PDB file of C-alpha atoms in Angstrom:
ATOM      1  CA  UNK M 155     -48.264  57.247 -34.922  1.00 60.00           C
ATOM      2  CA  UNK M 156     -45.480  55.614 -35.787  1.00 72.00           C
ATOM      3  CA  UNK M 157     -42.398  56.449 -34.440  1.00 79.00           C
ATOM      4  CA  UNK M 158     -39.189  55.920 -36.445  1.00 84.00           C
ATOM      5  CA  UNK M 159     -36.151  54.674 -35.320  1.00 87.00           C
ATOM      6  CA  UNK M 160     -33.079  55.918 -37.028  1.00 90.00           C
ATOM      7  CA  UNK M 161     -29.353  54.573 -37.196  1.00 91.00           C
ATOM      8  CA  UNK M 162     -26.780  56.912 -37.898  1.00 92.00           C
ATOM      9  CA  UNK M 163     -24.509  54.710 -39.672  1.00 91.00           C
ATOM     10  CA  UNK M 164     -27.447  53.194 -41.849  1.00 91.00           C
ATOM     11  CA  UNK M 165     -28.542  56.347 -42.734  1.00 92.00           C
ATOM     12  CA  UNK M 166     -24.805  57.500 -43.729  1.00 92.00           C
ATOM     13  CA  UNK M 167     -24.510  54.518 -46.066  1.00 94.00           C
ATOM     14  CA  UNK M 168     -27.822  55.691 -47.925  1.00 94.00           C
ATOM     15  CA  UNK M 169     -26.181  58.528 -49.872  1.00 89.00           C
ATOM     16  CA  UNK M 170     -22.340  59.102 -51.286  1.00 93.00           C
ATOM     17  CA  UNK M 171     -23.016  62.590 -52.459  1.00 90.00           C
ATOM     18  CA  UNK M 172     -20.978  65.180 -50.367  1.00 87.00           C
ATOM     19  CA  UNK M 173     -21.775  68.660 -48.950  1.00 88.00           C
ATOM     20  CA  UNK M 174     -25.563  68.270 -49.695  1.00 87.00           C
ATOM     21  CA  UNK M 175     -27.208  68.021 -46.389  1.00 88.00           C
ATOM     22  CA  UNK M 176     -30.183  65.363 -46.291  1.00 88.00           C
ATOM     23  CA  UNK M 177     -33.487  65.636 -43.811  1.00 88.00           C
ATOM     24  CA  UNK M 178     -33.833  62.621 -41.317  1.00 86.00           C
ATOM     25  CA  UNK M 179     -36.059  64.188 -38.983  1.00 87.00           C
ATOM     26  CA  UNK M 180     -38.133  67.290 -38.254  1.00 85.00           C
ATOM     27  CA  UNK M 181     -38.483  68.390 -34.506  1.00 86.00           C
ATOM     28  CA  UNK M 182     -40.949  71.172 -34.405  1.00 83.00           C
ATOM     29  CA  UNK M 183     -39.634  74.076 -36.250  1.00 83.00           C
ATOM     30  CA  UNK M 184     -36.291  72.461 -36.764  1.00 87.00           C
ATOM     31  CA  UNK M 185     -34.420  70.095 -39.208  1.00 88.00           C
ATOM     32  CA  UNK M 186     -32.244  67.470 -38.430  1.00 91.00           C
ATOM     33  CA  UNK M 187     -30.496  66.881 -41.441  1.00 91.00           C
ATOM     34  CA  UNK M 188     -27.217  64.331 -42.076  1.00 92.00           C
ATOM     35  CA  UNK M 189     -24.112  65.596 -44.306  1.00 92.00           C
ATOM     36  CA  UNK M 190     -21.133  63.953 -45.670  1.00 90.00           C
ATOM     37  CA  UNK M 191     -18.419  66.721 -45.623  1.00 88.00           C
ATOM     38  CA  UNK M 192     -14.709  66.539 -47.353  1.00 89.00           C
ATOM     39  CA  UNK M 193     -12.669  69.348 -48.558  1.00 88.00           C
ATOM     40  CA  UNK M 194     -12.916  73.065 -47.702  1.00 85.00           C
ATOM     41  CA  UNK M 195     -16.478  74.582 -47.728  1.00 86.00           C
ATOM     42  CA  UNK M 196     -17.272  78.240 -48.192  1.00 84.00           C
ATOM     43  CA  UNK M 197     -16.929  81.402 -45.811  1.00 82.00           C
ATOM     44  CA  UNK M 198     -20.534  81.958 -44.688  1.00 81.00           C
ATOM     45  CA  UNK M 199     -22.631  82.988 -42.170  1.00 81.00           C
ATOM     46  CA  UNK M 200     -26.169  82.490 -41.398  1.00 83.00           C
ATOM     47  CA  UNK M 201     -28.366  85.900 -40.251  1.00 85.00           C
ATOM     48  CA  UNK M 202     -30.953  84.387 -38.476  1.00 82.00           C
ATOM     49  CA  UNK M 203     -30.284  80.368 -37.708  1.00 83.00           C
ATOM     50  CA  UNK M 204     -27.703  79.247 -35.422  1.00 87.00           C
ATOM     51  CA  UNK M 205     -26.757  76.156 -36.436  1.00 86.00           C
ATOM     52  CA  UNK M 206     -25.349  72.983 -34.420  1.00 89.00           C
ATOM     53  CA  UNK M 207     -22.689  70.414 -36.161  1.00 89.00           C
ATOM     54  CA  UNK M 208     -22.145  67.166 -34.525  1.00 92.00           C
ATOM     55  CA  UNK M 209     -19.420  64.974 -35.489  1.00 91.00           C
ATOM     56  CA  UNK M 210     -20.109  61.747 -35.816  1.00 90.00           C
ATOM     57  CA  UNK M 211     -17.129  60.105 -37.874  1.00 90.00           C
ATOM     58  CA  UNK M 212     -14.171  61.770 -38.975  1.00 89.00           C
ATOM     59  CA  UNK M 213     -12.695  65.434 -37.816  1.00 88.00           C
ATOM     60  CA  UNK M 214     -14.264  68.329 -38.971  1.00 87.00           C
ATOM     61  CA  UNK M 215     -12.067  71.982 -38.579  1.00 84.00           C
ATOM     62  CA  UNK M 216     -14.380  75.113 -38.114  1.00 81.00           C
ATOM     63  CA  UNK M 217     -12.160  77.897 -39.294  1.00 79.00           C
ATOM     64  CA  UNK M 218     -13.311  80.721 -36.575  1.00 72.00           C
ATOM     65  CA  UNK M 219     -10.388  79.601 -34.290  1.00 63.00           C
ATOM     66  CA  UNK M 220      -9.342  76.798 -36.016  1.00 65.00           C
ATOM     67  CA  UNK M 221     -11.844  74.530 -33.813  1.00 75.00           C
ATOM     68  CA  UNK M 222     -11.862  71.038 -34.706  1.00 82.00           C
ATOM     69  CA  UNK M 223     -14.299  68.544 -34.128  1.00 86.00           C
ATOM     70  CA  UNK M 224     -14.098  65.061 -33.403  1.00 86.00           C
ATOM     71  CA  UNK M 225     -16.633  62.271 -33.033  1.00 87.00           C
ATOM     72  CA  UNK M 226     -18.748  62.704 -30.135  1.00 85.00           C
ATOM     73  CA  UNK M 227     -18.107  66.629 -30.417  1.00 84.00           C
ATOM     74  CA  UNK M 228     -20.465  69.338 -31.474  1.00 83.00           C
ATOM     75  CA  UNK M 229     -20.292  73.410 -31.438  1.00 82.00           C
ATOM     76  CA  UNK M 230     -23.125  75.834 -32.512  1.00 83.00           C
ATOM     77  CA  UNK M 231     -22.433  78.443 -34.373  1.00 83.00           C
ATOM     78  CA  UNK M 232     -24.364  81.131 -33.569  1.00 80.00           C
ATOM     79  CA  UNK M 233     -26.600  83.015 -36.445  1.00 81.00           C
ATOM     80  CA  UNK M 234     -24.322  86.316 -37.959  1.00 81.00           C
ATOM     81  CA  UNK M 235     -21.092  84.576 -37.187  1.00 80.00           C
ATOM     82  CA  UNK M 236     -18.747  83.887 -39.891  1.00 82.00           C
ATOM     83  CA  UNK M 237     -17.392  80.301 -40.660  1.00 80.00           C
ATOM     84  CA  UNK M 238     -15.696  78.146 -42.943  1.00 85.00           C
ATOM     85  CA  UNK M 239     -16.006  74.250 -42.588  1.00 85.00           C
ATOM     86  CA  UNK M 240     -13.100  71.909 -43.703  1.00 86.00           C
ATOM     87  CA  UNK M 241     -13.252  68.706 -43.366  1.00 85.00           C
ATOM     88  CA  UNK M 242      -9.607  66.468 -44.107  1.00 86.00           C
ATOM     89  CA  UNK M 243     -11.020  63.099 -44.887  1.00 87.00           C
ATOM     90  CA  UNK M 244     -14.801  62.649 -45.473  1.00 84.00           C
ATOM     91  CA  UNK M 245     -16.625  63.463 -42.544  1.00 88.00           C
ATOM     92  CA  UNK M 246     -19.845  62.580 -41.199  1.00 86.00           C
ATOM     93  CA  UNK M 247     -22.077  65.472 -39.473  1.00 84.00           C
ATOM     94  CA  UNK M 248     -25.381  65.482 -38.116  1.00 85.00           C
ATOM     95  CA  UNK M 249     -27.292  69.362 -37.946  1.00 81.00           C
ATOM     96  CA  UNK M 250     -29.662  70.892 -36.191  1.00 85.00           C
ATOM     97  CA  UNK M 251     -30.920  74.008 -37.325  1.00 79.00           C
ATOM     98  CA  UNK M 252     -34.385  75.536 -38.515  1.00 77.00           C
ATOM     99  CA  UNK M 253     -36.125  74.812 -41.643  1.00 74.00           C
ATOM    100  CA  UNK M 254     -35.296  77.769 -42.789  1.00 76.00           C
ATOM    101  CA  UNK M 255     -31.483  77.603 -42.982  1.00 82.00           C
ATOM    102  CA  UNK M 256     -29.920  77.374 -46.202  1.00 84.00           C
ATOM    103  CA  UNK M 257     -26.303  75.311 -46.473  1.00 86.00           C
ATOM    104  CA  UNK M 258     -24.212  78.158 -47.708  1.00 87.00           C
ATOM    105  CA  UNK M 259     -25.878  81.034 -45.565  1.00 86.00           C
ATOM    106  CA  UNK M 260     -25.936  84.109 -47.050  1.00 84.00           C
ATOM    107  CA  UNK M 261     -24.081  82.939 -50.003  1.00 83.00           C
ATOM    108  CA  UNK M 262     -25.629  81.470 -53.532  1.00 83.00           C
ATOM    109  CA  UNK M 263     -23.390  79.858 -55.403  1.00 85.00           C
ATOM    110  CA  UNK M 264     -22.574  76.472 -56.766  1.00 84.00           C
ATOM    111  CA  UNK M 265     -22.236  74.366 -53.673  1.00 83.00           C
ATOM    112  CA  UNK M 266     -25.728  75.992 -52.110  1.00 88.00           C
ATOM    113  CA  UNK M 267     -28.322  73.049 -52.061  1.00 86.00           C
ATOM    114  CA  UNK M 268     -31.787  74.574 -52.130  1.00 82.00           C
ATOM    115  CA  UNK M 269     -33.664  71.234 -52.325  1.00 82.00           C
ATOM    116  CA  UNK M 270     -32.759  68.787 -49.798  1.00 82.00           C
ATOM    117  CA  UNK M 271     -33.243  64.830 -50.291  1.00 79.00           C
ATOM    118  CA  UNK M 272     -35.212  63.099 -47.518  1.00 80.00           C
ATOM    119  CA  UNK M 273     -33.702  59.626 -46.166  1.00 83.00           C
TER     120      UNK M 273
ATOM    121  CA  UNK I 493     -17.951  85.445 -29.934  1.00 60.00           C
ATOM    122  CA  UNK I 494     -16.524  82.431 -28.483  1.00 72.00           C
ATOM    123  CA  UNK I 495     -17.869  79.204 -30.317  1.00 79.00           C
ATOM    124  CA  UNK I 496     -17.715  76.385 -27.734  1.00 84.00           C
ATOM    125  CA  UNK I 497     -16.583  72.833 -28.125  1.00 87.00           C
ATOM    126  CA  UNK I 498     -18.697  70.550 -26.375  1.00 90.00           C
ATOM    127  CA  UNK I 499     -16.998  66.941 -26.040  1.00 91.00           C
ATOM    128  CA  UNK I 500     -19.960  64.861 -25.196  1.00 92.00           C
ATOM    129  CA  UNK I 501     -18.131  62.336 -23.161  1.00 91.00           C
ATOM    130  CA  UNK I 502     -16.390  64.815 -21.102  1.00 91.00           C
ATOM    131  CA  UNK I 503     -19.761  66.631 -20.445  1.00 91.00           C
ATOM    132  CA  UNK I 504     -21.341  63.243 -19.265  1.00 92.00           C
ATOM    133  CA  UNK I 505     -18.419  62.776 -16.641  1.00 94.00           C
ATOM    134  CA  UNK I 506     -19.444  65.888 -15.407  1.00 94.00           C
ATOM    135  CA  UNK I 507     -22.303  64.824 -14.028  1.00 90.00           C
ATOM    136  CA  UNK I 508     -23.936  61.577 -12.097  1.00 93.00           C
ATOM    137  CA  UNK I 509     -27.318  61.944 -11.736  1.00 90.00           C
ATOM    138  CA  UNK I 510     -29.939  59.926 -13.161  1.00 87.00           C
ATOM    139  CA  UNK I 511     -32.795  61.684 -14.896  1.00 88.00           C
ATOM    140  CA  UNK I 512     -32.261  65.192 -14.302  1.00 87.00           C
ATOM    141  CA  UNK I 513     -31.517  67.239 -18.144  1.00 88.00           C
ATOM    142  CA  UNK I 514     -28.857  68.935 -18.022  1.00 88.00           C
ATOM    143  CA  UNK I 515     -28.365  72.133 -20.821  1.00 89.00           C
ATOM    144  CA  UNK I 516     -25.315  71.953 -22.964  1.00 86.00           C
ATOM    145  CA  UNK I 517     -26.302  74.414 -25.743  1.00 87.00           C
ATOM    146  CA  UNK I 518     -29.059  76.552 -27.037  1.00 85.00           C
ATOM    147  CA  UNK I 519     -29.746  76.511 -30.596  1.00 86.00           C
ATOM    148  CA  UNK I 520     -32.151  79.081 -31.763  1.00 83.00           C
ATOM    149  CA  UNK I 521     -35.384  78.222 -29.454  1.00 83.00           C
ATOM    150  CA  UNK I 522     -34.300  75.026 -28.465  1.00 87.00           C
ATOM    151  CA  UNK I 523     -32.246  73.370 -25.844  1.00 88.00           C
ATOM    152  CA  UNK I 524     -29.259  70.898 -26.097  1.00 91.00           C
ATOM    153  CA  UNK I 525     -29.355  68.604 -23.185  1.00 91.00           C
ATOM    154  CA  UNK I 526     -27.624  65.515 -21.644  1.00 92.00           C
ATOM    155  CA  UNK I 527     -29.228  63.076 -19.411  1.00 92.00           C
ATOM    156  CA  UNK I 528     -28.380  60.164 -17.917  1.00 90.00           C
ATOM    157  CA  UNK I 529     -31.335  57.348 -17.453  1.00 88.00           C
ATOM    158  CA  UNK I 530     -31.225  54.044 -15.623  1.00 89.00           C
ATOM    159  CA  UNK I 531     -34.477  52.008 -14.799  1.00 88.00           C
ATOM    160  CA  UNK I 532     -38.331  53.333 -15.934  1.00 85.00           C
ATOM    161  CA  UNK I 533     -39.296  56.980 -16.077  1.00 86.00           C
ATOM    162  CA  UNK I 534     -42.895  57.476 -15.857  1.00 84.00           C
ATOM    163  CA  UNK I 535     -45.571  57.462 -18.729  1.00 82.00           C
ATOM    164  CA  UNK I 536     -46.248  60.878 -20.321  1.00 81.00           C
ATOM    165  CA  UNK I 537     -46.671  63.010 -23.419  1.00 81.00           C
ATOM    166  CA  UNK I 538     -45.680  66.562 -24.323  1.00 83.00           C
ATOM    167  CA  UNK I 539     -48.799  68.375 -25.345  1.00 85.00           C
ATOM    168  CA  UNK I 540     -46.906  70.999 -27.745  1.00 82.00           C
ATOM    169  CA  UNK I 541     -43.323  69.603 -27.946  1.00 83.00           C
ATOM    170  CA  UNK I 542     -41.948  66.783 -30.400  1.00 87.00           C
ATOM    171  CA  UNK I 543     -38.781  65.293 -28.785  1.00 86.00           C
ATOM    172  CA  UNK I 544     -35.425  63.924 -30.056  1.00 88.00           C
ATOM    173  CA  UNK I 545     -33.762  61.150 -27.872  1.00 89.00           C
ATOM    174  CA  UNK I 546     -30.255  60.210 -29.536  1.00 92.00           C
ATOM    175  CA  UNK I 547     -28.732  57.319 -27.255  1.00 91.00           C
ATOM    176  CA  UNK I 548     -24.761  57.898 -26.997  1.00 90.00           C
ATOM    177  CA  UNK I 549     -24.046  55.159 -24.937  1.00 90.00           C
ATOM    178  CA  UNK I 550     -26.393  52.136 -23.583  1.00 89.00           C
ATOM    179  CA  UNK I 551     -29.473  51.202 -24.682  1.00 88.00           C
ATOM    180  CA  UNK I 552     -32.760  52.862 -24.246  1.00 87.00           C
ATOM    181  CA  UNK I 553     -36.131  51.141 -24.488  1.00 84.00           C
ATOM    182  CA  UNK I 554     -38.862  53.032 -25.542  1.00 81.00           C
ATOM    183  CA  UNK I 555     -42.256  52.053 -24.739  1.00 79.00           C
ATOM    184  CA  UNK I 556     -44.380  53.152 -27.393  1.00 72.00           C
ATOM    185  CA  UNK I 557     -44.095  49.779 -29.476  1.00 63.00           C
ATOM    186  CA  UNK I 558     -41.048  48.656 -27.454  1.00 65.00           C
ATOM    187  CA  UNK I 559     -38.845  50.409 -29.457  1.00 75.00           C
ATOM    188  CA  UNK I 560     -35.180  50.385 -28.413  1.00 82.00           C
ATOM    189  CA  UNK I 561     -32.413  52.539 -29.166  1.00 86.00           C
ATOM    190  CA  UNK I 562     -28.309  52.053 -29.212  1.00 86.00           C
ATOM    191  CA  UNK I 563     -25.378  54.243 -29.404  1.00 87.00           C
ATOM    192  CA  UNK I 564     -25.762  56.418 -32.919  1.00 85.00           C
ATOM    193  CA  UNK I 565     -29.584  55.825 -33.209  1.00 84.00           C
ATOM    194  CA  UNK I 566     -32.312  58.417 -32.427  1.00 83.00           C
ATOM    195  CA  UNK I 567     -36.157  58.541 -32.264  1.00 82.00           C
ATOM    196  CA  UNK I 568     -38.174  62.011 -32.741  1.00 83.00           C
ATOM    197  CA  UNK I 569     -41.464  61.356 -30.334  1.00 82.00           C
ATOM    198  CA  UNK I 570     -44.153  63.717 -31.667  1.00 80.00           C
ATOM    199  CA  UNK I 571     -45.656  66.207 -29.499  1.00 81.00           C
ATOM    200  CA  UNK I 572     -48.888  64.218 -27.729  1.00 81.00           C
ATOM    201  CA  UNK I 573     -47.288  60.805 -28.085  1.00 80.00           C
ATOM    202  CA  UNK I 574     -47.499  58.396 -24.967  1.00 82.00           C
ATOM    203  CA  UNK I 575     -43.976  57.597 -23.968  1.00 80.00           C
ATOM    204  CA  UNK I 576     -42.086  55.870 -21.536  1.00 85.00           C
ATOM    205  CA  UNK I 577     -38.377  55.529 -21.629  1.00 85.00           C
ATOM    206  CA  UNK I 578     -37.021  52.638 -19.964  1.00 86.00           C
ATOM    207  CA  UNK I 579     -33.223  52.082 -19.520  1.00 85.00           C
ATOM    208  CA  UNK I 580     -31.766  48.635 -18.143  1.00 86.00           C
ATOM    209  CA  UNK I 581     -28.469  49.838 -17.871  1.00 87.00           C
ATOM    210  CA  UNK I 582     -27.314  53.648 -17.394  1.00 84.00           C
ATOM    211  CA  UNK I 583     -27.604  55.370 -20.482  1.00 88.00           C
ATOM    212  CA  UNK I 584     -26.372  58.452 -22.037  1.00 86.00           C
ATOM    213  CA  UNK I 585     -28.708  60.325 -23.997  1.00 84.00           C
ATOM    214  CA  UNK I 586     -28.613  63.678 -25.799  1.00 86.00           C
ATOM    215  CA  UNK I 587     -31.873  65.411 -26.147  1.00 81.00           C
ATOM    216  CA  UNK I 588     -33.212  68.347 -28.121  1.00 85.00           C
ATOM    217  CA  UNK I 589     -36.263  69.831 -27.845  1.00 79.00           C
ATOM    218  CA  UNK I 590     -37.440  73.027 -27.385  1.00 77.00           C
ATOM    219  CA  UNK I 591     -36.630  75.813 -23.855  1.00 74.00           C
ATOM    220  CA  UNK I 592     -40.255  75.148 -22.804  1.00 76.00           C
ATOM    221  CA  UNK I 593     -40.102  71.414 -22.444  1.00 82.00           C
ATOM    222  CA  UNK I 594     -40.556  69.857 -18.920  1.00 84.00           C
ATOM    223  CA  UNK I 595     -38.843  66.429 -18.588  1.00 85.00           C
ATOM    224  CA  UNK I 596     -42.562  64.824 -17.648  1.00 88.00           C
ATOM    225  CA  UNK I 597     -44.282  66.349 -19.938  1.00 86.00           C
ATOM    226  CA  UNK I 598     -47.936  66.759 -18.607  1.00 84.00           C
ATOM    227  CA  UNK I 599     -47.073  64.861 -15.670  1.00 83.00           C
ATOM    228  CA  UNK I 600     -46.033  66.515 -12.379  1.00 83.00           C
ATOM    229  CA  UNK I 601     -44.480  64.538  -9.931  1.00 85.00           C
ATOM    230  CA  UNK I 602     -41.335  63.413  -7.841  1.00 85.00           C
ATOM    231  CA  UNK I 603     -39.184  63.051 -11.021  1.00 83.00           C
ATOM    232  CA  UNK I 604     -39.736  66.652 -12.635  1.00 88.00           C
ATOM    233  CA  UNK I 605     -36.900  68.954 -12.922  1.00 86.00           C
ATOM    234  CA  UNK I 606     -38.361  71.944 -13.395  1.00 82.00           C
ATOM    235  CA  UNK I 607     -34.722  73.897 -12.772  1.00 82.00           C
ATOM    236  CA  UNK I 608     -32.193  72.704 -15.049  1.00 82.00           C
ATOM    237  CA  UNK I 609     -28.311  72.550 -14.580  1.00 79.00           C
ATOM    238  CA  UNK I 610     -26.074  73.604 -17.026  1.00 80.00           C
ATOM    239  CA  UNK I 611     -22.797  72.344 -17.649  1.00 83.00           C
TER     240      UNK I 611
END
């Protein structure tokens, strides 16, 4: 059984594209994903899945009540709650969510990423 | 729906006891926990649950193949794999694991914490 050590900074160095979550680990029925965000996403919610956002670098505004997350801060968005992630500068985020979660939730548009890369 | 912003440093400031995971969030069927570790734990495994260790501060040695994790590094221990966490200095760790996970896994001894505080 090989246990992989994951260095977040190294992993964020392996990709450049924004708004396209990458899988870096599986824990039970959930995935750990890394994503780079900059600019404004799309209002959406997830019908069934809660979603954890942990900011590793940068600042993430979550338009619920304009909550803003900095490095070392996280928030959990319960399923069903509309949210709009906005990052003024490029921001590095670790996500924790079930395997079934789609990045745009209930919305399907050009920002939807159905097939995620693995790092 | 109130979304809580969690600052990891603030939360680690709210407790002093070591080897006693605290719940800081629920994501679907899983819990996010914070724990302070120093010294050597007990060899154990979890029959059913994978376990993620993300080091926030300090250094964590995981005796599998003496893998050591620093800040911004994580490893996922699959269920069934024996492991022994060791922290030479006080080390702050974020855990991600199912609600059913017991800190000492298959072992029940004086280091077992059955009832976790919430922060």
